[in-house]
């Protein structure tokens, strides 16, 4: 099986920064797209940013210029650097990865890490 384990969430003041990381482990042959999504209380889960294996990125309009997604293919990790955080960034952040295994290709999700932006 495959596990995605996230880290890096917490409480930060408006204008502050946090860095989220996610590592995939298991019987992985290849990871294609990886990304971060977030879900605020009472809301649906929304895309924050994605990155292809080749490094092409895509961001939600609300985070462009403030967040940066990156990955290390050798380590099966994806990170999200979040700067100039706003209270509206408060949510549970989930890592996602499209992973190829011997049995096929599947989408996996991490357990979520909470980000709270508050003074």
CSV table of C-alpha atoms in Angstrom, one decimal:
chain,number,residue,atom,x,y,z
A,1,UNK,CA,0.0,0.0,0.0
A,2,UNK,CA,0.9,3.7,-0.2
A,3,UNK,CA,0.9,6.3,2.5
A,4,UNK,CA,1.1,10.1,2.2
A,5,UNK,CA,2.2,11.8,5.4
A,6,UNK,CA,1.9,15.5,5.8
A,7,UNK,CA,3.7,17.8,8.2
A,8,UNK,CA,4.2,21.5,8.8
A,9,UNK,CA,0.8,22.9,9.8
A,10,UNK,CA,0.1,25.0,12.8
A,11,UNK,CA,-0.9,28.4,14.1
A,12,UNK,CA,0.5,31.5,12.5
A,13,UNK,CA,-0.3,35.2,12.5
A,14,UNK,CA,-1.5,37.0,9.5
A,15,UNK,CA,1.4,37.9,7.2
A,16,UNK,CA,3.4,35.0,8.5
A,17,UNK,CA,4.7,32.0,6.7
A,18,UNK,CA,4.4,28.2,6.9
A,19,UNK,CA,5.9,25.3,4.9
A,20,UNK,CA,4.0,22.1,4.4
A,21,UNK,CA,5.6,18.9,3.3
A,22,UNK,CA,4.2,15.6,2.2
A,23,UNK,CA,6.1,12.3,1.7
A,24,UNK,CA,4.8,9.3,-0.2
A,25,UNK,CA,6.0,5.8,0.8
A,26,UNK,CA,5.1,2.3,-0.3
A,27,UNK,CA,5.4,0.2,-3.4
A,28,UNK,CA,5.6,3.1,-5.7
A,29,UNK,CA,6.7,2.8,-9.3
A,30,UNK,CA,6.1,6.4,-10.3
A,31,UNK,CA,4.3,9.5,-9.2
A,32,UNK,CA,2.8,11.8,-11.7
A,33,UNK,CA,0.9,14.9,-10.6
A,34,UNK,CA,1.1,15.9,-7.0
A,35,UNK,CA,-0.8,18.7,-5.3
A,36,UNK,CA,-2.3,20.4,-2.3
A,37,UNK,CA,-5.9,21.0,-1.6
A,38,UNK,CA,-7.7,22.6,1.4
A,39,UNK,CA,-11.0,22.4,3.1
A,40,UNK,CA,-12.3,25.1,5.4
A,41,UNK,CA,-15.1,24.3,7.9
A,42,UNK,CA,-18.4,24.1,6.0
A,43,UNK,CA,-16.8,24.3,2.6
A,44,UNK,CA,-15.8,21.8,-0.1
A,45,UNK,CA,-12.3,20.7,-0.7
A,46,UNK,CA,-10.6,23.1,-3.1
A,47,UNK,CA,-7.5,23.0,-5.2
A,48,UNK,CA,-4.6,25.1,-3.9
A,49,UNK,CA,-1.7,24.1,-6.2
A,50,UNK,CA,-0.6,21.2,-8.4
A,51,UNK,CA,2.7,20.2,-9.9
A,52,UNK,CA,3.5,17.7,-12.7
A,53,UNK,CA,6.4,15.3,-12.6
A,54,UNK,CA,8.2,17.7,-14.9
A,55,UNK,CA,7.7,20.7,-12.7
A,56,UNK,CA,4.8,22.5,-14.4
A,57,UNK,CA,2.7,24.2,-11.7
A,58,UNK,CA,-0.8,25.4,-11.4
A,59,UNK,CA,-2.3,27.6,-8.6
A,60,UNK,CA,-5.6,28.8,-7.4
A,61,UNK,CA,-6.1,32.5,-8.1
A,62,UNK,CA,-6.4,33.2,-4.4
A,63,UNK,CA,-2.8,32.0,-3.6
A,64,UNK,CA,-0.9,33.1,-6.7
A,65,UNK,CA,2.1,35.1,-5.8
A,66,UNK,CA,2.0,34.0,-2.2
A,67,UNK,CA,2.3,30.2,-2.3
A,68,UNK,CA,4.9,28.1,-4.1
A,69,UNK,CA,4.7,24.4,-4.7
A,70,UNK,CA,7.7,22.2,-5.3
A,71,UNK,CA,8.7,18.6,-5.4
A,72,UNK,CA,11.6,16.2,-5.1
A,73,UNK,CA,11.0,13.2,-7.4
A,74,UNK,CA,13.9,11.2,-5.9
A,75,UNK,CA,12.4,11.5,-2.4
A,76,UNK,CA,8.7,11.3,-3.4
A,77,UNK,CA,8.0,14.6,-1.6
A,78,UNK,CA,5.9,17.6,-2.4
A,79,UNK,CA,6.1,20.9,-0.5
A,80,UNK,CA,4.0,24.1,-0.2
A,81,UNK,CA,5.7,27.3,0.9
A,82,UNK,CA,3.0,29.7,2.1
A,83,UNK,CA,3.9,33.3,2.6
A,84,UNK,CA,1.8,36.4,3.4
A,85,UNK,CA,-0.8,34.2,5.0
A,86,UNK,CA,-4.3,35.5,5.5
A,87,UNK,CA,-7.1,34.5,7.9
A,88,UNK,CA,-9.0,33.1,4.8
A,89,UNK,CA,-6.1,30.6,4.3
A,90,UNK,CA,-7.3,28.8,7.5
A,91,UNK,CA,-8.2,25.3,6.6
A,92,UNK,CA,-7.1,21.7,6.7
A,93,UNK,CA,-4.6,21.1,3.9
A,94,UNK,CA,-4.5,17.8,2.1
A,95,UNK,CA,-1.7,16.3,0.0
A,96,UNK,CA,-2.7,14.5,-3.1
A,97,UNK,CA,-0.7,12.3,-5.5
A,98,UNK,CA,-1.4,10.2,-8.6
A,99,UNK,CA,0.7,7.1,-8.1
A,100,UNK,CA,1.5,4.2,-10.3
A,101,UNK,CA,1.9,0.8,-8.7
A,102,UNK,CA,2.2,-2.7,-10.2
A,103,UNK,CA,-1.6,-3.1,-9.8
A,104,UNK,CA,-2.4,0.2,-11.6
A,105,UNK,CA,-2.6,4.0,-11.1
A,106,UNK,CA,-4.5,5.5,-8.2
A,107,UNK,CA,-5.1,8.8,-6.5
A,108,UNK,CA,-4.0,8.9,-2.8
A,109,UNK,CA,-4.7,11.5,-0.1
A,110,UNK,CA,-2.9,12.4,3.0
A,111,UNK,CA,-4.6,12.6,6.4
A,112,UNK,CA,-4.6,16.4,6.4
A,113,UNK,CA,-2.7,19.1,8.4
A,114,UNK,CA,-4.4,22.0,9.9
A,115,UNK,CA,-3.4,25.6,9.2
A,116,UNK,CA,-4.8,28.3,11.4
A,117,UNK,CA,-4.0,32.0,10.5
A,118,UNK,CA,-5.1,34.1,13.4
A,119,UNK,CA,-3.9,37.0,15.5
